[in-house]
Every structure is written in structure tokens, then in C-alpha cells.
Coordinates of C-alpha atoms in Angstrom, one line a residue:
M463 CA -116.0 -51.1 -56.8
E464 CA -113.3 -49.0 -55.3
R465 CA -114.2 -46.5 -52.6
P466 CA -113.5 -42.9 -53.6
D467 CA -110.5 -41.3 -52.0
H468 CA -111.7 -38.4 -49.9
D469 CA -108.4 -37.8 -48.2
H470 CA -107.8 -34.7 -50.3
L471 CA -111.1 -33.3 -48.9
Q472 CA -109.9 -33.6 -45.3
Q473 CA -108.1 -30.5 -43.9
A474 CA -104.6 -31.1 -42.7
E475 CA -104.3 -31.1 -39.0
P476 CA -102.6 -27.9 -38.0
E477 CA -99.1 -28.3 -36.8
R478 CA -98.8 -28.0 -33.1
T479 CA -96.3 -25.4 -32.0
E480 CA -95.0 -24.5 -28.6
P481 CA -95.9 -21.0 -27.4
P482 CA -93.1 -18.6 -28.0
S483 CA -90.8 -18.2 -25.1
P484 CA -90.9 -14.9 -23.4
G485 CA -88.3 -12.4 -24.5
W486 CA -85.8 -10.7 -22.3
R487 CA -88.1 -7.7 -21.7
E488 CA -90.9 -10.0 -20.5
R489 CA -88.6 -12.0 -18.3
L490 CA -87.3 -8.9 -16.7
N491 CA -90.8 -7.4 -16.5
L492 CA -89.6 -4.1 -18.1
S493 CA -92.0 -1.3 -18.9
P494 CA -92.4 -0.6 -22.6
F495 CA -91.3 2.8 -23.8
R496 CA -94.6 4.2 -25.2
P497 CA -95.0 8.0 -25.0
R498 CA -98.5 9.2 -24.4
L499 CA -98.2 11.5 -27.4
I500 CA -98.6 8.5 -29.7
T501 CA -102.1 7.7 -28.4
A502 CA -103.0 11.4 -27.8
L503 CA -102.6 12.2 -31.5
Q504 CA -105.1 9.6 -32.6
G505 CA -108.2 11.4 -33.9
Y506 CA -106.4 14.7 -33.5
D507 CA -108.2 17.6 -35.2
R508 CA -107.9 21.3 -35.8
G509 CA -110.0 22.2 -32.8
R510 CA -107.8 20.3 -30.4
L511 CA -104.7 21.8 -32.1
M512 CA -106.0 25.4 -31.5
S513 CA -106.8 24.6 -27.9
D514 CA -103.3 23.2 -27.4
V515 CA -101.6 26.1 -29.1
G516 CA -103.5 28.6 -26.9
A517 CA -102.7 26.6 -23.7
G518 CA -99.0 26.3 -24.7
L519 CA -98.8 30.1 -25.4
T520 CA -100.3 30.9 -22.0
V521 CA -98.0 28.4 -20.1
G522 CA -94.9 29.7 -22.0
I523 CA -95.6 33.2 -20.9
V524 CA -96.1 32.0 -17.3
A525 CA -92.9 29.9 -17.4
L526 CA -90.7 32.8 -18.6
P527 CA -90.2 34.7 -15.2
L528 CA -90.3 31.4 -13.2
A529 CA -87.6 29.8 -15.2
M530 CA -85.2 32.7 -14.7
A531 CA -86.1 33.1 -11.0
F532 CA -85.6 29.5 -10.2
A533 CA -82.2 29.5 -11.9
I534 CA -81.0 32.6 -10.1
A535 CA -82.2 31.3 -6.8
S536 CA -80.4 28.0 -7.5
G537 CA -77.1 29.8 -7.9
V538 CA -76.8 29.6 -11.7
K539 CA -77.3 32.0 -14.5
P540 CA -80.9 32.9 -15.6
E541 CA -80.4 31.4 -19.1
S542 CA -79.8 28.0 -17.5
G543 CA -83.4 28.0 -16.3
L544 CA -84.7 29.1 -19.7
F545 CA -82.6 26.4 -21.5
T546 CA -84.0 23.8 -19.0
A547 CA -87.6 24.9 -19.6
I548 CA -87.1 24.7 -23.4
I549 CA -85.1 21.5 -23.8
A550 CA -86.3 19.4 -20.8
G551 CA -89.9 20.8 -21.1
F552 CA -90.1 19.8 -24.7
L553 CA -88.7 16.3 -24.1
I554 CA -91.0 15.7 -21.0
S555 CA -94.1 16.6 -23.0
A556 CA -93.1 14.7 -26.1
L557 CA -91.9 11.5 -24.3
G558 CA -93.9 11.6 -21.1
G559 CA -96.8 9.5 -19.8
S560 CA -99.2 12.4 -19.2
H561 CA -101.5 14.4 -21.5
V562 CA -101.0 17.7 -19.8
Q563 CA -98.0 17.7 -17.5
I564 CA -95.5 20.6 -18.0
G565 CA -91.9 20.0 -17.1
G566 CA -89.0 22.4 -16.3
P567 CA -87.0 23.8 -13.5
A568 CA -89.0 23.6 -10.2
G569 CA -89.0 25.4 -6.9
A570 CA -88.5 22.2 -5.0
F571 CA -85.0 21.8 -6.6
I572 CA -83.7 25.3 -5.6
V573 CA -82.4 24.3 -2.2
I574 CA -80.8 21.1 -3.5
V575 CA -79.2 22.7 -6.6
Y576 CA -77.9 25.7 -4.6
G577 CA -76.3 23.3 -2.1
I578 CA -74.6 21.2 -4.8
V579 CA -73.3 24.3 -6.6
E580 CA -71.9 25.8 -3.4
R581 CA -70.2 22.5 -2.3
Y582 CA -69.2 20.8 -5.5
G583 CA -69.4 23.5 -8.3
L584 CA -71.4 23.9 -11.5
A585 CA -69.7 21.1 -13.4
N586 CA -70.5 18.5 -10.7
L587 CA -74.1 19.8 -10.7
L588 CA -74.4 18.9 -14.4
I589 CA -72.8 15.4 -13.8
S590 CA -75.2 14.8 -10.8
T591 CA -78.2 15.8 -13.0
V592 CA -77.2 13.4 -15.7
L593 CA -76.7 10.6 -13.2
A594 CA -80.1 11.4 -11.6
G595 CA -81.6 11.2 -15.0
G596 CA -80.2 7.7 -15.5
I597 CA -81.7 6.7 -12.2
L598 CA -85.1 8.1 -13.1
F599 CA -85.1 6.3 -16.4
A600 CA -84.1 3.0 -14.7
M601 CA -86.9 3.5 -12.1
G602 CA -89.5 3.8 -14.9
L603 CA -88.0 1.0 -16.9
F604 CA -88.2 -1.4 -14.0
R605 CA -91.8 -0.3 -13.1
L606 CA -90.9 1.4 -9.9
G607 CA -93.2 4.4 -10.5
V608 CA -95.8 2.9 -8.1
L609 CA -93.3 2.9 -5.2
V610 CA -93.4 6.7 -5.0
R611 CA -97.0 6.4 -3.9
Y612 CA -95.9 4.6 -0.8
I613 CA -94.3 7.7 0.7
P614 CA -96.6 9.0 3.5
V615 CA -98.4 12.2 2.8
S616 CA -97.1 13.6 6.1
I617 CA -93.5 13.3 4.8
V618 CA -94.5 15.0 1.5
I619 CA -96.2 17.9 3.3
G620 CA -93.3 18.2 5.8
F621 CA -90.5 18.6 3.2
T622 CA -92.7 20.6 0.8
N623 CA -93.3 23.2 3.6
G624 CA -89.7 23.1 4.6
I625 CA -88.5 23.8 1.0
A626 CA -91.0 26.7 0.8
V627 CA -89.4 28.2 3.9
L628 CA -85.9 27.8 2.5
I629 CA -87.0 29.3 -0.8
A630 CA -88.4 32.3 1.0
L631 CA -85.3 32.7 3.1
S632 CA -83.0 32.5 0.0
Q633 CA -84.9 35.5 -1.5
L634 CA -84.5 37.8 1.5
K635 CA -81.0 38.8 0.1
D636 CA -82.4 40.3 -3.1
L637 CA -85.6 41.5 -1.5
L638 CA -83.6 43.6 0.9
G639 CA -81.0 44.6 -1.7
L640 CA -78.1 43.0 0.2
N641 CA -74.8 42.2 -1.5
P642 CA -72.9 39.6 0.5
A643 CA -69.8 38.1 -1.2
R644 CA -71.1 34.6 -0.7
M645 CA -74.4 33.2 0.5
P646 CA -74.2 29.9 2.4
A647 CA -76.4 27.0 1.5
D648 CA -77.5 26.1 5.1
F649 CA -80.3 27.7 7.1
V650 CA -78.2 29.0 10.0
G651 CA -75.5 30.3 7.7
Q652 CA -78.0 32.2 5.6
L653 CA -79.5 33.8 8.7
R654 CA -76.1 34.9 9.9
T655 CA -75.1 36.3 6.6
I656 CA -78.3 38.3 6.2
W657 CA -78.0 39.7 9.7
A658 CA -74.3 40.6 9.2
H659 CA -75.1 42.6 6.0
L660 CA -78.3 44.4 7.1
D661 CA -76.3 47.7 7.0
G662 CA -76.5 47.4 3.2
F663 CA -80.3 47.4 3.2
N664 CA -81.8 49.0 0.0
P665 CA -85.3 50.5 0.6
F666 CA -85.9 50.7 -3.2
A667 CA -85.4 47.0 -3.5
L668 CA -87.7 46.3 -0.6
A669 CA -90.4 48.6 -2.1
L670 CA -90.2 46.9 -5.5
G671 CA -90.4 43.4 -3.9
L672 CA -93.4 44.3 -1.7
L673 CA -95.1 45.9 -4.7
T674 CA -94.6 42.6 -6.6
L675 CA -96.1 40.6 -3.8
A676 CA -99.1 43.0 -3.5
A677 CA -99.7 42.9 -7.2
L678 CA -99.6 39.1 -7.4
L679 CA -102.0 38.8 -4.5
A680 CA -104.4 41.3 -6.0
W681 CA -104.2 40.2 -9.6
P682 CA -106.7 37.2 -9.4
R683 CA -109.4 39.7 -8.3
L684 CA -109.0 41.5 -11.7
V685 CA -110.0 38.4 -13.6
A686 CA -113.5 38.6 -15.1
S687 CA -116.3 36.8 -13.2
D688 CA -118.2 33.8 -14.7
G689 CA -121.1 36.0 -15.7
L690 CA -123.4 35.0 -12.8
A691 CA -122.4 38.0 -10.8
P692 CA -120.9 41.4 -11.6
H693 CA -117.2 41.8 -11.3
P694 CA -116.2 43.0 -7.8
L695 CA -114.1 46.0 -9.2
K696 CA -116.5 46.9 -12.1
L697 CA -113.6 47.3 -14.6
T698 CA -114.0 48.1 -18.2
R699 CA -114.2 45.3 -20.7
A700 CA -110.7 46.0 -22.1
F701 CA -109.1 46.1 -18.7
R702 CA -110.8 42.9 -17.7
W703 CA -109.6 41.3 -20.9
G704 CA -106.0 42.4 -20.0
A705 CA -106.5 41.0 -16.5
R706 CA -106.6 37.5 -18.1
L707 CA -102.9 37.7 -18.8
P708 CA -100.7 35.8 -16.3
G709 CA -99.9 37.8 -13.2
P710 CA -96.1 37.1 -13.1
I711 CA -95.4 38.3 -16.6
V712 CA -97.5 41.5 -16.1
V713 CA -95.7 42.3 -12.9
L714 CA -92.4 41.6 -14.5
V715 CA -93.0 44.0 -17.4
T716 CA -94.8 46.8 -15.5
L717 CA -92.6 47.0 -12.4
G718 CA -89.4 46.5 -14.5
A719 CA -90.5 49.5 -16.6
L720 CA -91.4 51.5 -13.5
A721 CA -87.9 50.8 -11.9
A722 CA -86.2 51.8 -15.2
W723 CA -88.3 55.0 -15.6
L724 CA -87.7 56.1 -12.0
D725 CA -84.1 55.0 -12.2
W726 CA -84.2 53.1 -8.9
P727 CA -80.8 51.8 -7.8
V728 CA -81.6 48.1 -7.7
E729 CA -79.8 45.2 -9.2
T730 CA -80.9 43.7 -12.5
I731 CA -80.1 40.7 -14.5
G732 CA -77.9 42.8 -16.7
S733 CA -75.9 44.3 -13.7
R734 CA -75.3 40.9 -12.1
F735 CA -75.1 38.4 -15.0
G736 CA -74.6 40.7 -18.1
G737 CA -77.8 39.6 -19.8
I738 CA -79.0 36.4 -21.5
P739 CA -77.6 34.9 -24.7
Q740 CA -79.8 35.4 -27.8
G741 CA -79.8 31.8 -28.8
L742 CA -79.4 28.2 -27.6
P743 CA -76.1 26.9 -26.3
S744 CA -74.0 24.4 -28.1
F745 CA -73.4 20.9 -26.8
A746 CA -70.7 20.9 -24.1
W747 CA -69.3 17.9 -22.3
P748 CA -68.9 18.6 -18.5
D749 CA -65.7 17.8 -16.7
F750 CA -66.0 14.2 -15.5
S751 CA -63.9 12.4 -12.8
W752 CA -64.6 9.3 -10.8
E753 CA -63.8 11.1 -7.6
G754 CA -66.5 13.6 -8.4
V755 CA -69.0 10.9 -9.0
R756 CA -68.2 9.3 -5.7
Q757 CA -68.8 12.6 -3.9
L758 CA -72.1 13.1 -5.7
F759 CA -73.8 9.8 -4.7
I760 CA -76.1 11.3 -2.0
P761 CA -76.9 14.5 -4.0
T762 CA -77.7 12.4 -7.1
L763 CA -80.1 10.1 -5.2
T764 CA -81.7 13.2 -3.7
L765 CA -82.3 14.8 -7.1
A766 CA -83.6 11.5 -8.5
M767 CA -86.0 10.8 -5.6
L768 CA -87.2 14.4 -5.4
G769 CA -87.7 14.5 -9.2
A770 CA -89.7 11.3 -9.1
I771 CA -91.9 12.5 -6.2
E772 CA -92.6 15.9 -7.7
S773 CA -93.3 14.7 -11.2
L774 CA -95.7 11.9 -10.1
L775 CA -97.5 14.1 -7.6
C776 CA -97.9 16.7 -10.3
A777 CA -99.2 14.1 -12.7
R778 CA -101.8 12.9 -10.1
V779 CA -102.9 16.5 -9.5
A780 CA -103.4 16.9 -13.3
D781 CA -105.4 13.6 -13.4
N782 CA -107.8 15.0 -10.8
L783 CA -108.3 18.2 -12.7
S784 CA -109.0 16.9 -16.2
E785 CA -111.1 14.3 -17.8
L786 CA -108.3 12.9 -19.9
P787 CA -106.9 9.4 -19.4
R788 CA -104.7 9.0 -16.3
H789 CA -101.0 9.2 -16.6
D790 CA -98.5 6.3 -16.9
P791 CA -96.1 6.7 -14.0
N792 CA -93.4 4.5 -15.5
Q793 CA -93.4 6.3 -18.8
E794 CA -93.4 9.6 -17.0
L795 CA -90.3 8.6 -15.1
M796 CA -88.5 7.5 -18.2
A797 CA -89.3 10.8 -19.9
Q798 CA -88.0 12.7 -16.9
G799 CA -84.9 10.6 -17.0
V800 CA -84.2 11.4 -20.7
A801 CA -84.8 15.1 -20.1
N802 CA -82.4 15.2 -17.2
V803 CA -79.8 13.3 -19.2
V804 CA -80.0 15.6 -22.2
A805 CA -80.5 19.1 -20.7
P806 CA -77.2 19.4 -18.8
F807 CA -75.2 19.0 -21.9
F808 CA -76.8 22.2 -23.1
G809 CA -76.4 24.2 -19.9
G810 CA -79.6 23.0 -18.2
I811 CA -80.3 22.2 -14.6
P812 CA -82.5 19.5 -13.0
A813 CA -86.1 19.4 -14.3
T814 CA -89.3 17.8 -13.1
G815 CA -93.0 18.2 -13.4
T816 CA -94.2 21.6 -12.2
I817 CA -97.6 21.8 -10.5
A818 CA -98.3 25.6 -11.1
R819 CA -97.6 25.4 -14.8
T820 CA -99.4 22.1 -15.2
V821 CA -102.5 23.5 -13.5
T822 CA -102.3 26.5 -15.8
N823 CA -102.0 24.2 -18.8
V824 CA -105.1 22.3 -17.8
R825 CA -107.2 25.4 -17.1
A826 CA -106.1 26.9 -20.4
G827 CA -107.7 24.0 -22.2
A828 CA -104.8 21.7 -23.1
T829 CA -105.9 18.3 -24.6
S830 CA -102.6 16.6 -25.4
P831 CA -98.8 16.8 -24.9
V832 CA -98.7 19.2 -27.9
A833 CA -99.5 22.0 -25.5
G834 CA -96.3 21.3 -23.5
M835 CA -94.3 21.2 -26.7
V836 CA -95.7 24.5 -27.8
H837 CA -94.9 26.0 -24.4
A838 CA -91.2 25.1 -25.0
L839 CA -91.3 26.6 -28.5
V840 CA -92.8 29.8 -27.2
L841 CA -89.9 30.1 -24.7
L842 CA -87.5 29.5 -27.5
M843 CA -89.0 32.3 -29.6
I844 CA -88.8 34.7 -26.7
V845 CA -85.1 33.9 -26.1
L846 CA -84.4 34.3 -29.8
V847 CA -86.3 37.6 -30.1
A848 CA -86.5 39.3 -26.8
A849 CA -83.4 38.2 -24.9
P850 CA -81.8 41.7 -24.9
L851 CA -84.7 43.0 -22.9
A852 CA -84.0 40.7 -20.0
V853 CA -81.1 42.9 -18.9
H854 CA -83.6 45.4 -17.4
V855 CA -85.5 42.8 -15.2
P856 CA -85.0 43.9 -11.5
L857 CA -83.9 41.1 -9.2
P858 CA -86.2 42.3 -6.4
V859 CA -89.1 41.6 -8.7
L860 CA -88.0 38.1 -9.3
A861 CA -87.5 37.7 -5.6
G862 CA -91.1 38.8 -5.0
I863 CA -92.3 36.3 -7.6
L864 CA -90.4 33.5 -5.8
L865 CA -91.8 34.6 -2.4
F866 CA -95.3 34.3 -3.9
V867 CA -94.4 30.9 -5.4
A868 CA -93.1 29.7 -2.0
W869 CA -96.3 30.9 -0.3
N870 CA -98.5 29.0 -2.7
M871 CA -96.2 26.0 -2.6
G872 CA -96.6 25.3 1.1
E873 CA -99.6 23.6 2.6
W874 CA -99.7 25.8 5.7
R875 CA -103.2 24.7 6.8
A876 CA -101.7 21.4 7.6
F877 CA -100.1 23.0 10.7
A878 CA -103.4 24.4 11.9
H879 CA -105.1 21.0 11.5
L880 CA -102.4 19.0 13.3
R881 CA -104.5 18.5 16.4
Q882 CA -107.1 16.6 14.4
Y883 CA -104.6 13.8 13.6
H884 CA -102.8 11.1 15.5
Y885 CA -99.6 12.0 17.3
T886 CA -97.6 9.8 14.9
Y887 CA -98.7 11.9 12.0
R888 CA -97.8 15.1 13.8
I889 CA -94.4 13.9 14.8
I890 CA -93.5 12.8 11.2
L891 CA -94.8 16.0 9.6
V892 CA -93.2 18.4 12.1
G893 CA -90.0 16.4 12.3
T894 CA -89.6 16.3 8.5
F895 CA -90.3 20.0 8.3
L896 CA -87.8 21.0 10.9
L897 CA -85.1 18.6 9.6
T898 CA -85.6 20.0 6.0
V899 CA -85.2 23.6 7.2
V900 CA -82.3 23.0 9.7
F901 CA -80.4 20.3 8.0
D902 CA -81.3 19.2 4.4
L903 CA -83.9 17.3 2.5
T904 CA -82.0 14.1 2.4
V905 CA -81.8 13.8 6.1
A906 CA -85.4 14.8 6.5
V907 CA -86.7 12.2 4.1
E908 CA -84.5 9.5 5.5
V909 CA -85.5 10.2 9.1
G910 CA -89.1 10.7 8.1
L911 CA -89.3 7.3 6.4
V912 CA -87.6 5.6 9.3
L913 CA -90.1 7.1 11.7
A914 CA -93.0 6.2 9.4
C915 CA -91.8 2.6 9.3
L916 CA -91.4 2.4 13.0
F917 CA -94.8 3.9 13.8
F918 CA -96.4 1.6 11.2
I919 CA -94.7 -1.4 12.8
Y920 CA -95.9 -0.3 16.2
R921 CA -99.4 0.3 14.9
M922 CA -99.6 -3.1 13.2
S923 CA -98.3 -4.8 16.3
T924 CA -101.0 -3.2 18.4
L925 CA -103.6 -4.5 15.9
F926 CA -102.4 -8.1 16.5
R927 CA -104.0 -9.7 19.6
I928 CA -104.5 -13.1 21.2
E929 CA -107.8 -13.6 23.1
P930 CA -109.0 -16.7 25.1
S931 CA -111.9 -18.5 23.4
A932 CA -114.3 -21.3 24.4
F933 CA -113.5 -24.7 22.9
D934 CA -115.8 -27.7 23.7
P935 CA -114.4 -31.2 22.8
L936 CA -116.6 -34.0 21.6
D937 CA -119.0 -35.7 24.1
G938 CA -116.9 -38.9 24.1
A939 CA -113.9 -37.1 25.3
R940 CA -115.6 -34.6 27.6
A941 CA -116.5 -37.1 30.2
E942 CA -112.9 -38.4 30.6
A943 CA -111.2 -35.1 30.3
P944 CA -110.0 -33.4 33.5
P945 CA -111.0 -29.8 34.1
D946 CA -109.1 -27.2 32.2
S947 CA -107.4 -29.9 30.1
V948 CA -108.1 -27.9 26.9
V949 CA -107.3 -24.2 26.5
S950 CA -108.2 -22.3 23.3
Y951 CA -107.0 -18.9 22.0
R952 CA -108.0 -16.9 19.0
L953 CA -105.5 -15.0 17.0
Y954 CA -106.4 -11.7 15.2
G955 CA -104.4 -9.6 12.7
S956 CA -101.0 -10.2 11.3
L957 CA -98.3 -12.2 13.1
F958 CA -95.0 -10.6 12.1
F959 CA -91.7 -9.6 13.7
G960 CA -93.2 -6.7 15.5
A961 CA -95.9 -8.8 17.2
V962 CA -94.1 -12.0 18.2
G963 CA -93.7 -10.8 21.8
K964 CA -97.4 -11.6 22.5
V965 CA -96.9 -15.2 21.3
E966 CA -93.7 -15.5 23.4
D967 CA -95.7 -14.5 26.5
L968 CA -98.5 -17.1 25.8
P969 CA -97.0 -20.0 27.7
Q970 CA -97.2 -18.1 31.0
Q971 CA -101.0 -17.8 30.4
V972 CA -101.6 -21.5 29.9
P973 CA -102.8 -23.1 33.2
P974 CA -100.9 -26.2 34.5
P975 CA -103.7 -28.7 34.1
A976 CA -103.9 -28.0 30.4
R977 CA -102.9 -30.9 28.1
V978 CA -104.0 -29.4 24.8
V979 CA -103.7 -25.8 23.5
V980 CA -105.8 -24.9 20.5
L981 CA -105.0 -21.8 18.4
S982 CA -107.9 -20.7 16.3
M983 CA -106.3 -19.0 13.2
Q984 CA -109.4 -18.1 11.2
H985 CA -108.8 -14.3 11.8
L986 CA -105.0 -14.4 11.3
I987 CA -104.5 -12.5 8.0
S988 CA -100.8 -13.2 7.4
M989 CA -97.6 -14.4 9.0
D990 CA -93.9 -13.9 8.3
T991 CA -90.9 -16.1 9.2
S992 CA -90.5 -14.4 12.6
G993 CA -94.1 -15.2 13.4
L994 CA -93.5 -18.8 12.3
D995 CA -90.4 -19.0 14.5
A996 CA -92.4 -17.7 17.5
L997 CA -95.0 -20.5 16.9
V998 CA -92.2 -23.1 16.7
Q999 CA -90.7 -21.8 20.0
L1000 CA -94.2 -21.9 21.5
Q1001 CA -94.7 -25.5 20.4
R1002 CA -91.4 -26.6 21.9
T1003 CA -92.0 -24.8 25.2
L1004 CA -95.5 -26.5 25.5
A1005 CA -94.1 -29.9 24.5
R1006 CA -91.6 -29.8 27.4
R1007 CA -94.6 -29.4 29.7
G1008 CA -96.4 -32.3 28.0
V1009 CA -98.9 -30.1 26.2
V1010 CA -99.9 -30.5 22.5
L1011 CA -100.4 -27.5 20.2
V1012 CA -103.3 -27.8 17.7
F1013 CA -104.0 -25.2 15.0
C1014 CA -107.5 -24.6 13.6
G1015 CA -108.5 -22.9 10.4
L1016 CA -105.2 -21.8 8.9
H1017 CA -105.5 -19.6 5.9
E1018 CA -103.6 -20.2 2.7
Q1019 CA -100.7 -17.8 3.4
P1020 CA -99.7 -19.0 6.9
L1021 CA -100.3 -22.7 5.9
G1022 CA -98.2 -22.2 2.8
L1023 CA -95.4 -20.7 4.8
M1024 CA -95.5 -23.7 7.2
R1025 CA -95.4 -26.2 4.3
R1026 CA -92.6 -24.4 2.4
S1027 CA -90.4 -24.4 5.6
G1028 CA -91.3 -28.1 6.4
R1029 CA -92.7 -27.1 9.8
D1030 CA -96.1 -28.5 9.1
V1031 CA -95.0 -32.2 9.4
D1032 CA -91.5 -32.0 11.1
T1033 CA -92.4 -29.7 13.9
F1034 CA -96.2 -29.3 14.4
G1035 CA -97.4 -32.6 13.0
E1036 CA -99.8 -32.8 10.1
D1037 CA -102.5 -34.2 12.3
N1038 CA -102.3 -31.0 14.5
L1039 CA -103.2 -28.7 11.5
A1040 CA -107.0 -28.9 11.5
P1041 CA -108.7 -27.2 8.6
D1042 CA -111.8 -26.4 10.6
G1043 CA -113.5 -26.6 13.9
D1044 CA -114.9 -30.1 13.5
A1045 CA -111.5 -31.5 12.6
A1046 CA -109.9 -29.7 15.5
R1047 CA -112.5 -31.2 18.0
Q1048 CA -111.9 -34.7 16.6
R1049 CA -108.1 -34.2 17.0
V1050 CA -108.5 -32.9 20.6
A1051 CA -110.9 -35.8 21.4
A1052 CA -108.2 -38.3 20.2
L1053 CA -105.6 -36.6 22.3
L1054 CA -107.8 -36.5 25.4
Q1055 CA -108.6 -40.2 25.1
R1056 CA -104.9 -40.9 25.5
V1057 CA -104.6 -38.6 28.6
D1058 CA -103.5 -41.5 30.7
R1059 CA -100.3 -41.7 28.7
P1060 CA -97.7 -38.9 28.5
V1061 CA -98.4 -36.4 25.9
V1062 CA -95.1 -35.3 24.4
G1063 CA -94.7 -33.0 21.4
S1064 CA -96.8 -33.4 18.4
G1065 CA -96.3 -37.1 17.9
L1066 CA -99.7 -38.0 19.4

């Protein structure tokens, strides 16, 4: 009887396939381009839409005077700031890595942009902005967003306060009603120009600017209380509702109307720039030359680094203020890059994340990037409908708004608290501040980073230390060993190029009777090639005196460095690399038992 064929019941063995080879993106470890808007719209409903529309409307109104003021202070026409807020602001929200960040022209760029316009012209500013956008996109693509977090907070506070001082200084011209033919970009030149033109002082401009500052400082007190206590000014309900409007836009409208009604002789946007176009500009290709690109290398790097720092700092502030998911720094940098590449072709200037507008967006109830997109559309509608009214905006009012922005931008309490910190923190902060004011931001950040690195190296070198320790050999070797034949030291910290001097001085501390030196490495965290070379030189110096160097308890990183370089066998001897104290005592006992023979190098 034939056996039934059950082969057809057996499942075929699955074909073994090799795992797919990683693609070029995985091999280069590139960051995926995944805007936060895609995930934010999952489960999006009408309630969230209404919250985002309300927040976008509020931020759009706040951004209107700031965009024009930043552009004028940067040495360009006011519409350039509006076009930047519309185009770059929309792209940063639509493509960015944050739920609530608002992008556009920022006060931090005023000094840099003004300097580029003065030295190289407007066309080269547009080219520099495009190149900076390319650098920002590359930084995000290659996952360099985390590197911005390594910039010390003392440097950030130093150059932020310095920029605030320069912004305030740049507004003294319009605040005092002066009309110099040309305003220099440097600190000393601006002071000289203002002093030379003080005879043209306009008291009406000063009065309007001071009224703007006073109104902006008093406006928060008009906002209704939270209901737990009566309002301090006991205002009517209607007035308290009106007090919820953003202060800058209220001041811009009321004081502009006051100056027009009283016919005060002050400069306006219309008298200086002729007004604002009622519509968006068309695509325009800036004049491009290789010589211009070579000159713009440093300004371009400055724009890119400042844009990256400002945008990621702003995103971190937004993360701390909201319960929404934290931002993706690499995606945010790529969005900033796209925005800065596109906006200049439509008359825009550099853009980045803006803290004041982002905080306003969060407090207004934004839940997704839709709020930032709505803010850009609100600005677009204002330009299309109300652009002719901008001719009546007084420049002293914009100067007062920027002075208020500069005051809020600086972290002035840091100067009052300097005595509470280490002298290295004080030197870096004050040095960066003074260099930003007197020279420029590029020099300040470069010198600040160099000082921070030098102080860090010094601090780490002080943490590394070598201390004598007790080492008792085995009983069998103790009886035959001469006194002080074994010397032991314990290493703490990190042995790197800044600390090798302490190892180089070690041979002078070893007494002449010593035949074995034990280095206990259990507390050595890491070691670089300079530290390894110092140990090699120590071994050779001791070997010439007939002393053997024994290591005890090496961690993975120092031991791995020795093995990769071949020093574990060729120089130190594998027997002299003891994994623990017992192995070290056995090795020392073996060496001391041969004390009657010359002990040379690591061959024993």
C-alpha cells in the first residue's frame, strides 16, 4: 500500500531574502522633509480652526507695524518688511517643524541687514539672503539643528543685549527728527552723525516718540483682570474690551491720527518713501556676480547662524509655553531655508522665528501652523485693502515702537546678576556685548565662542587630577620587595590635550627606589590621542630608569583607544594592562619577584 503524498500539505519554505540595502538618504543620515502641518491637521476640527483663525488675526495685526518698522530700521522700504512677513511667514508656518512659531522680519537682523545694505547695496542683500537660506536648509537636511544648542547662554545674552542697544541707537535719528544725508552702520559713526545733526532737532517728533513709549508701557494695565480682583483702573466694559487690542496697532492708529489732526511737522512713510504698493511684487531676479558672492561670504554666514539661533531659541520658548508636541529643529531649519530663498525674489529681506509674535500666537490660543498661515493672509489683505493709509504713519511712532521692542528684547537683569556667576561667565557675556556694540555681531560671536572654548578647556583641565594612592602587593612579594618599590597613583576626570601637563610632571614625583608605578584608571572617564601620547612618553621616561608602568581598571574608551593605536601590546605590554585590582597585584608581584634582574620597559 502506497503512502499518501502529503507534500502538497506542507507549506513552502519562505524564500530568504537579504535585507534591503540602505538608500542614499539613510547612508548620509539626512533628515526627512516632513512639515509639522501634516501631523497637526490629523483630527483637525472646527473648534481648532476657529482658535487658529482668531490667533492668526491677532498676530497679523501685531505684525503689521513691526514688519514696517523693522524694514525701515534695516535701511529698506517698509513694503519689504510686509512682503517678508507675508511670504516668508506663510512658508515658515506651512513647512516648519513647530506648531505655533511665527516667522518674519526680526529685530535681531536690523543691524546686520543695515550694514549689508550700506556696504554692498540692496541687490547684494538679496543675494546674501538667498545664500543664507541655502545654508539653513543644508543645516537642517544634515541634522545640524542640535548644534545650535551648544552655543553658551552667556554668548546669546551678550549679543542679544548688544543688538538691542544698536536697535535703540538706530532709532534716535527718527525719534529726534534728524535728517542726516547718510547714517553709518557702525556704533561710533552713528553717535558722531547724531551729534553733528543735533541742531536739526524736532521737538514734535520727540513728543510723538515719547508718547508712543508711554502708551506702550501703560497699555498692558488696561487689559481686563482675570476676574479674581477688580481692574486697577476700573474701566468700563467696552473700554476694557478695546484694551484687549494689541498695543502697537492702537498706538499706530491713534497717534498717527493725532499727528495728522494737529498737523505736526514730522516725517511719515509717505514723505520719505512715497507710500506702500497696493499689491504683491512680481518675481525679480537680483543682479548676480561671482565677485559679489565672494564679498558676501562672512555676511551670509552671519545671517545663516543668526537665523538658526533665533528661530530655534524662539521654538524652544514656544515649547515651554504650550502643551503641544515639541518642535523638530531640523525641519524648522529647512523651512527657514526655503523661506529665505523664496522671499528675496519678491522683494523680501531675511526672516526667522520671532519671539514676540510667537508668544502672542500661543497666548491667543493657536493649536497648529494654520494660525501662522492665517497671520500671513491677514497681512496680505491689509496690504491689498489699506495700503494707501500707510502714507500717514509717522516715523517717530515707528521709532517709539522699535525702542519698546529693543527694551523688551534685552535681558537687562543679566547685568545686575553678574556677581552671582563665575568670572568666566561674566567675561564672555560682557565681552560679547561690548564687541557686538562696538564692532559687529560676527566678531562678537567668534570671539565669544573662542573664549568659551578656552575657558571650557581650562575648566576641564582643572577637573583632571592625579593623586597618590596606597597599593599593597601580594604577601609573597611583600617580603622580598625593597621599601618604596611600588608607587601607585589614581587618575580622575578626562585625560585630554588640556590636561597632559600633569602627566608630564609625574616622573619627577616618582621616588628613585620605585621599580613599579601603578596607575589606577577606574575614575578616568575618557582619554584623547594627546592623553595617550602623554602616557606613552611617561612609559618611555620610566623605562629608561628601569621602572615598569602598570595600568589598572581601564574603562572601555581608554582601552579601546590603546588597542586601536596598537599601544596596548607594542608599547605598554598586554600583561601590564590589568583589568582589576587583583590582576594588578599579581602582575606587580611577578615583577617584584624578578627585582634582582634589571627591569626594563614593559617586557617583564
